[in-house]
XYZ file of C-alpha atoms in Angstrom:
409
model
C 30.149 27.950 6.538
C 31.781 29.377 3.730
C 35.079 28.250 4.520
C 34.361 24.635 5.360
C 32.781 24.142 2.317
C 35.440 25.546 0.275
C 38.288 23.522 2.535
C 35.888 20.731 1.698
C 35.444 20.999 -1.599
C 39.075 21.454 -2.334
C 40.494 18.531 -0.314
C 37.325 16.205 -2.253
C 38.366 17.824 -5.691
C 42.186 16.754 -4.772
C 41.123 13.395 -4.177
C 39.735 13.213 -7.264
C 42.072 14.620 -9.289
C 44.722 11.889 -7.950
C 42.494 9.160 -8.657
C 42.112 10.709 -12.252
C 45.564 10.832 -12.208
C 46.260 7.050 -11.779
C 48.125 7.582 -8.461
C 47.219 4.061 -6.931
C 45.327 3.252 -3.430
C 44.973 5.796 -1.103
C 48.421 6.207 1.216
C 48.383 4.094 4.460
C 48.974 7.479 6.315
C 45.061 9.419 4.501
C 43.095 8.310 7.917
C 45.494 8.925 10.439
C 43.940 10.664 13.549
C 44.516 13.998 14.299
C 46.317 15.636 17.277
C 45.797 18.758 18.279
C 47.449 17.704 22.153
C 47.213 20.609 24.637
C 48.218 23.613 23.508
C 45.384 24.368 21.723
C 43.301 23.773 25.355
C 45.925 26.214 26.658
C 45.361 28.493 24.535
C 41.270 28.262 25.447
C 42.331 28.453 28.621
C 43.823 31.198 28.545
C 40.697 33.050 26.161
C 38.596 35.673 27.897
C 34.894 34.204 28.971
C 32.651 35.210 26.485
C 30.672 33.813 23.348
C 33.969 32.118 21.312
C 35.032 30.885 24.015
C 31.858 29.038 25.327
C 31.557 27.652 21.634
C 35.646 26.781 21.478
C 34.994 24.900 24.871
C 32.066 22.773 23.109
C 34.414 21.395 21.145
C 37.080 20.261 23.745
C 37.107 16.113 23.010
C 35.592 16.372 20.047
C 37.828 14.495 16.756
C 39.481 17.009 14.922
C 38.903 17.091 10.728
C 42.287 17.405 8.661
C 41.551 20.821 6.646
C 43.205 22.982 4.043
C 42.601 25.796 6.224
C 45.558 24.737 8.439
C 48.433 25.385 6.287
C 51.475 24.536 7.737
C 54.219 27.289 7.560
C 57.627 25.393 7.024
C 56.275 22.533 9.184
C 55.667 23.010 12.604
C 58.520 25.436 13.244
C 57.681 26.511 17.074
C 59.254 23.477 18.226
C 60.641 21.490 15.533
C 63.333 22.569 12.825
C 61.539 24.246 9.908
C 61.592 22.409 6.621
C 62.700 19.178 7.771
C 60.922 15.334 7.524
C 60.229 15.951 11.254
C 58.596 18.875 11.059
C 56.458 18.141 8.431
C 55.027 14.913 10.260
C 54.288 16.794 12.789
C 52.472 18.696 11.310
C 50.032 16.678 9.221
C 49.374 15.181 12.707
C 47.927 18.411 13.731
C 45.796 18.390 11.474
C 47.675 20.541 8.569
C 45.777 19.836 4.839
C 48.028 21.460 3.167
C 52.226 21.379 3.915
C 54.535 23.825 2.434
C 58.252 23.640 1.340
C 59.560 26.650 0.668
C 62.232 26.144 -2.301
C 65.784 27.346 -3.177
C 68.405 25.396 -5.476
C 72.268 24.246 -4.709
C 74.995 24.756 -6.573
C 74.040 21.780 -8.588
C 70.825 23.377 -9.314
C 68.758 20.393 -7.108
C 65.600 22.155 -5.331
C 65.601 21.976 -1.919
C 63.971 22.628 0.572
C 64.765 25.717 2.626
C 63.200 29.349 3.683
C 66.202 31.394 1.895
C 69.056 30.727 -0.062
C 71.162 31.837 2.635
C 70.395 30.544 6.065
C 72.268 27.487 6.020
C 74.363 29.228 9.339
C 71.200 29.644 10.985
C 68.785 26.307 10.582
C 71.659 23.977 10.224
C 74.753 22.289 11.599
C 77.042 23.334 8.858
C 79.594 25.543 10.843
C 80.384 22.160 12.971
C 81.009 20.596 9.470
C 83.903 20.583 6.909
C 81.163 22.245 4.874
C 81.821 24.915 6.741
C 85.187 25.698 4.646
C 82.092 26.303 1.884
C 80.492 29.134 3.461
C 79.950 32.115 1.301
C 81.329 34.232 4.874
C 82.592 31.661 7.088
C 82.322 32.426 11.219
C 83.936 35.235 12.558
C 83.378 35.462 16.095
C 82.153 38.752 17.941
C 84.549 41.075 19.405
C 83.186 42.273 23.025
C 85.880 45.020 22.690
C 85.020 46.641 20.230
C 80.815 45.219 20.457
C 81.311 43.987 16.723
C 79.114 41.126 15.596
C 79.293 37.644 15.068
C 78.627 37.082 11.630
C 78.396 34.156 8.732
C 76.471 33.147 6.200
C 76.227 29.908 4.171
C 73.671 29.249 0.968
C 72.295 26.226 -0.389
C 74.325 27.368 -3.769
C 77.127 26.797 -2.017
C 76.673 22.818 -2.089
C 75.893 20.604 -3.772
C 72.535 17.896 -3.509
C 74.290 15.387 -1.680
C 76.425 17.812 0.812
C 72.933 19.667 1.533
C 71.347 16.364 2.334
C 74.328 15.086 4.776
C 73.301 18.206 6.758
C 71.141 17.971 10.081
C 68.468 20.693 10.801
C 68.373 22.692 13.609
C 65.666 25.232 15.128
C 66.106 29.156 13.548
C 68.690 30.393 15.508
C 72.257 32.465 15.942
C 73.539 34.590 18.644
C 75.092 37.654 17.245
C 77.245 37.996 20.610
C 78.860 34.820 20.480
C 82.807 34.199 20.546
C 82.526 30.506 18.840
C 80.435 28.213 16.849
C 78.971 26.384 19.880
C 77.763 29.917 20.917
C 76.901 30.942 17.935
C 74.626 27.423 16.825
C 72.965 27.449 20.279
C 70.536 30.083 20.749
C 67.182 28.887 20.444
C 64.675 30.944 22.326
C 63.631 30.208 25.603
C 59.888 30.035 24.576
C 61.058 27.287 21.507
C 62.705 24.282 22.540
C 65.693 21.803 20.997
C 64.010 18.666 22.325
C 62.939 17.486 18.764
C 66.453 18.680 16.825
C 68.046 17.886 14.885
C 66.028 17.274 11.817
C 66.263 15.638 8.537
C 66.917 17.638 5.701
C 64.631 17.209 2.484
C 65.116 18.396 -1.362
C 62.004 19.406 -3.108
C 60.912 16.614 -5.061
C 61.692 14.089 -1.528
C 59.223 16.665 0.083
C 56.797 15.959 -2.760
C 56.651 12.043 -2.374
C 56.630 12.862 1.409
C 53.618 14.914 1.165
C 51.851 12.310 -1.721
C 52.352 9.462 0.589
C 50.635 11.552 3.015
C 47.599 12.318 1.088
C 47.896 16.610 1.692
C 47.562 19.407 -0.700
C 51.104 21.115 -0.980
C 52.222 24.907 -1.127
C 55.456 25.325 -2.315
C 56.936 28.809 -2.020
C 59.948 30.012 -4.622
C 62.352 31.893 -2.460
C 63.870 34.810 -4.361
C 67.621 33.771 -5.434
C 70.546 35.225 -3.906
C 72.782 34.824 -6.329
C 73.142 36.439 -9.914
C 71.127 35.231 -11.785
C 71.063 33.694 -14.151
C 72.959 30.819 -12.196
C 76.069 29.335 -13.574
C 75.496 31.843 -17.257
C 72.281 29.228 -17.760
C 70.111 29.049 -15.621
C 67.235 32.088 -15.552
C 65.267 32.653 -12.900
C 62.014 31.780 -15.636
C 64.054 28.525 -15.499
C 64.102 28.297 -11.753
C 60.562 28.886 -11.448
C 59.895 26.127 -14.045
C 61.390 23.411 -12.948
C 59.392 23.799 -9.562
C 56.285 23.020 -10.908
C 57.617 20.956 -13.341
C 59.000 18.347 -10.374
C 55.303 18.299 -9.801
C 54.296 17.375 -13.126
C 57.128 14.514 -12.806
C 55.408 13.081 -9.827
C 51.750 13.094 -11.277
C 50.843 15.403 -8.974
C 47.484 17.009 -10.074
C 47.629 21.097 -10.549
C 44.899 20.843 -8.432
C 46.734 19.777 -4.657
C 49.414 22.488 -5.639
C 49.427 26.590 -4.526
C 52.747 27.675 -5.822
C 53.822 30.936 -4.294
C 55.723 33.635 -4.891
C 56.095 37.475 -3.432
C 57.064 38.563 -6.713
C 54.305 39.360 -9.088
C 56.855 38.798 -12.212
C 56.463 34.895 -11.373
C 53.298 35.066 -10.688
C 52.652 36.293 -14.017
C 55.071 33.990 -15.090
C 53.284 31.084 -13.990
C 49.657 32.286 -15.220
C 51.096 32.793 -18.652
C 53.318 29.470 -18.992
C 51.440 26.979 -17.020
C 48.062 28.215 -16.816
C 46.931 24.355 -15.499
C 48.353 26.522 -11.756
C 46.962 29.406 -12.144
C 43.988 29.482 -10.036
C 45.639 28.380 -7.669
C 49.014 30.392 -7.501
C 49.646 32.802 -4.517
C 50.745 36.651 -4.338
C 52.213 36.955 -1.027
C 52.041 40.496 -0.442
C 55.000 42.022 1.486
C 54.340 45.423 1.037
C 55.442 47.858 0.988
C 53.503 49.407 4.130
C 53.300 52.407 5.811
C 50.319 54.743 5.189
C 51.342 55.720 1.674
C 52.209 52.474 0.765
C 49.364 50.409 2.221
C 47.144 52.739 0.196
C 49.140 51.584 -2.950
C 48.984 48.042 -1.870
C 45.141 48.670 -1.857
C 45.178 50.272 -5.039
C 46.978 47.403 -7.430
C 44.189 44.822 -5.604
C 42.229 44.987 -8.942
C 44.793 44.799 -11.140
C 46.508 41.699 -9.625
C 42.936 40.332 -10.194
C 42.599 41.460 -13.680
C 45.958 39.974 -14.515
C 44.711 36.439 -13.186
C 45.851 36.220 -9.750
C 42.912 34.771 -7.615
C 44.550 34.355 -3.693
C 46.932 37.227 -1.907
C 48.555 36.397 1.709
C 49.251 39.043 3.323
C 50.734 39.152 6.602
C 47.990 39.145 9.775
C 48.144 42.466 10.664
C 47.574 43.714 7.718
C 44.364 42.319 7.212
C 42.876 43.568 10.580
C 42.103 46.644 12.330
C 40.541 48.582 15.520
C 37.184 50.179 15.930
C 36.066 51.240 19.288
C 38.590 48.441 20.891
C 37.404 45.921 18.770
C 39.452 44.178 16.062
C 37.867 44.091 12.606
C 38.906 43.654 9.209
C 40.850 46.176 7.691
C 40.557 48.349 4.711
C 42.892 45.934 2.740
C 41.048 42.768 3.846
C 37.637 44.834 2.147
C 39.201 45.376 -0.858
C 40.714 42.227 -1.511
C 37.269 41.176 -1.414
C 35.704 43.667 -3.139
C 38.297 42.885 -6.411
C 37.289 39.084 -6.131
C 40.270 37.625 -4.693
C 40.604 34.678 -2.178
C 42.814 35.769 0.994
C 45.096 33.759 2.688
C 47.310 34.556 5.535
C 50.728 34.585 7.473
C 51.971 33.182 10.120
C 50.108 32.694 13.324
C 52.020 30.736 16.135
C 55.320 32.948 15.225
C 55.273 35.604 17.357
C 56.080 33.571 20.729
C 54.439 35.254 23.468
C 51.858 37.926 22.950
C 51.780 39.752 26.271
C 53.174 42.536 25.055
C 50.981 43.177 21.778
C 52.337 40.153 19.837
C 55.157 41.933 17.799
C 55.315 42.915 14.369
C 52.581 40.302 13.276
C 49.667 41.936 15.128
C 50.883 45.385 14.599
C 47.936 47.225 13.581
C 46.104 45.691 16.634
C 48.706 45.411 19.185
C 46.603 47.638 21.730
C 43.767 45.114 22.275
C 46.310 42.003 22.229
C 47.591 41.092 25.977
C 47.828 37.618 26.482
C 48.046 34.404 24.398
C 44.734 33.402 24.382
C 44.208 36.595 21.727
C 45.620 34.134 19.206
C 41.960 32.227 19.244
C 40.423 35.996 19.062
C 42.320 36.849 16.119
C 41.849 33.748 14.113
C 37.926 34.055 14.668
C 37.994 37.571 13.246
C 40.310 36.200 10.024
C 38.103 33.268 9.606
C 34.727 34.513 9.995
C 35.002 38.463 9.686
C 37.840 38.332 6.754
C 36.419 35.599 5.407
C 40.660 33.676 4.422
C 40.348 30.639 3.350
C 43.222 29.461 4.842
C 45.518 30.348 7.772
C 49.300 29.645 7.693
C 50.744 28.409 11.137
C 54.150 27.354 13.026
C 51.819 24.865 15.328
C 49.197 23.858 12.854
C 47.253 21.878 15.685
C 46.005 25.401 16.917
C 44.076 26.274 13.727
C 43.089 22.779 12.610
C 41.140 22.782 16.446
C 39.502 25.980 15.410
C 38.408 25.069 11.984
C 37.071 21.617 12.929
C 35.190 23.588 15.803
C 34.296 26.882 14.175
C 33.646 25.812 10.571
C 31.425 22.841 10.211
């Protein structure tokens, strides 16, 4: 109950705010249905009989609310490319409240919209461009002789606005092993698919009036440079993380619809300090580091990220669970994050591909009760109503929007 209310709240409070803010009648797109299709179902399917999923299969039919706790993570990346116009469609049609672009700059300082400065080889066709002359390392193809690596790797800094845009987006992908760029460019897992590539590339503010016309809250994440900085002699990274929220503030965007992220607490900081009118609402993504030493010192700076204004972390998922007696519970971090006051969010259900074998590194700390897909409904219940997040990030939104419209009225 807690939850709904405060998706509720939040997603009434953003309406508001853009009415305050003079942005015109509601967007032709605010009452689209939702559409969670059947993965979701197959998921359920897939659930061991018991209590959830009697309740889960209650809801089967049933419309599905829009709700900031679906937060889409670069889109709907399991089978679309990440960050692109695509990908973000589909994901408000899941159901996502709240889309996020994650934000880097070209060598024209425009923002754009990727997940690092650097990936441009991997989640685009620039190596079967003349951009590819641009590359920072341009393709060398493996050896099998000696067993060395294909490498490249191509940044937004490289290009400029308009080269960036003539890109096409493609699913994350590059196969170290391969001999040319064909090889190289196709090597999308077997459990993701191409059908839906390529995608159209966005730049930040495009994403903004994208998101707007939609009518969704927006989390925009500023990706740590990888260049010296400051860019070009002038431009700081305090400049950088400016003129992010600033392109909000140029689109009468209300501080309210916008959770600005960062993993480094500097910006964070940063942000509280300089643009306060974001502060409540700014994210610590907390990346560690973990281990047994350093979870405990993760645990330990909990109150003082809250003393020094920071009111949401986002951890990844495993950190934020545990087992007892074969059970999974909430973990010692997800206590204290409570304990200190802070609102939890998480990352990134929906990116682990198949969980047969314990789900990978983002169910870690509970990979011995985790055996088939259908966990992924077991998990969420424990982060939703156990944890208590407010939100769940996701590479197939339509999975948690199902939940939350079932388990959270």
């Amino acid at each position: 109950m807690r939850q709904s209310l405060r998706s509720v709240l939040f997603l009434l409070l953003c309406a508001l705010a853009g009415a305050l803010a003079g942005m015109g009648t509601p967007s032709a797109h605010a009452d689209d249905p939702v559409e969670v299709g059947v993965r979701p179902l197959h998921l359920l399917d897939r659930l061991e009989e018991g209590a959830l999923k009697r309740r889960l299969s209650a809801c089967v039919g049933r419309p599905v609310a829009r709700t900031a706790f679906s937060i889409s993570h670069r889109g709907a990346p399991l089978q679309f490319p990440e960050h692109t116009k695509e990908s973000y469609l589909a994901a408000y049609r899941q159901g996502a409240g709240v889309l996020e672009c994650d934000v880097t700059f070209t060598k024209d300082r425009a923002l754009v919209c990727r997940h690092s400065q650097c990936d441009l080889h991997r989640t685009t066709n620039i190596l079967a461009t003349p951009l590819a002359a641009r590359c920072r390392q341009p393709f060398v193809p493996a050896d099998p002789t000696t067993g060395r690596q294909a490498t490249a790797e191509c940044c937004t800094s490289d290009l400029t606005r308009d080269e960036f845009l003539s890109l096409q987006g493609k699913m994350d992908a590059a196969d170290p092993m391969a001999t040319d760029v064909a090889g190289y460019m196709d090597a999308t897992e077997s459990w993701r698919t191409d059908l839906h590539a390529p995608g159209t590339l966005m730049t930040h503010a495009q994403s903004i009036g994208l998101f707007q016309s939609l009518g969704v809250a927006m989390t925009p994440e500023l990706k740590a440079p990888e260049v010296t900085m400051p860019f070009d002699a002038d431009f700081s990274y305090g400049d950088y993380a400016d003129k992010m929220l600033a392109e909000y503030e140029a689109a009468g965007v209300p501080a309210e619809r916008v959770m600005p992220q960062s993993f480094d607490p500097d910006i964070l900081r940063h942000w509280i300090a300089n643009h306060p009118v974001f502060a409540d609402r700014a994210v610590f993504l907390d990346s560690g580091p973990w281990g047994d030493l350093g979870m405990a010192g993760a645990i330990e700076r909990l109150p003082g990220l809250a003393a020094s204004g920071v009111r949401i972390v986002a951890p990844p998922i495993w950190v934020l669970l545990d087992l007892k007696d074969g059970r999974i519970v909430p973990s010692a971090y997800a206590r204290a994050a409570k304990a200190a006051g802070l609102d939890i969010v998480t990352w990134s259900l929906e990116r682990s591909g198949p969980l047969a074998n314990g789900g990978g590194w983002y169910y870690r700390s509970v990979s011995e009760a985790i055996d088939d897909d259908g966990d992924m409904l077991t998990v969420l219940d424990v982060l939703a109503r156990d944890v208590g997040v407010i939100g769940v990030f996701s590479d197939w939104p339509a999975t948690v929007s199902f939940y939350a419209s079932c388990m959270l009225e």
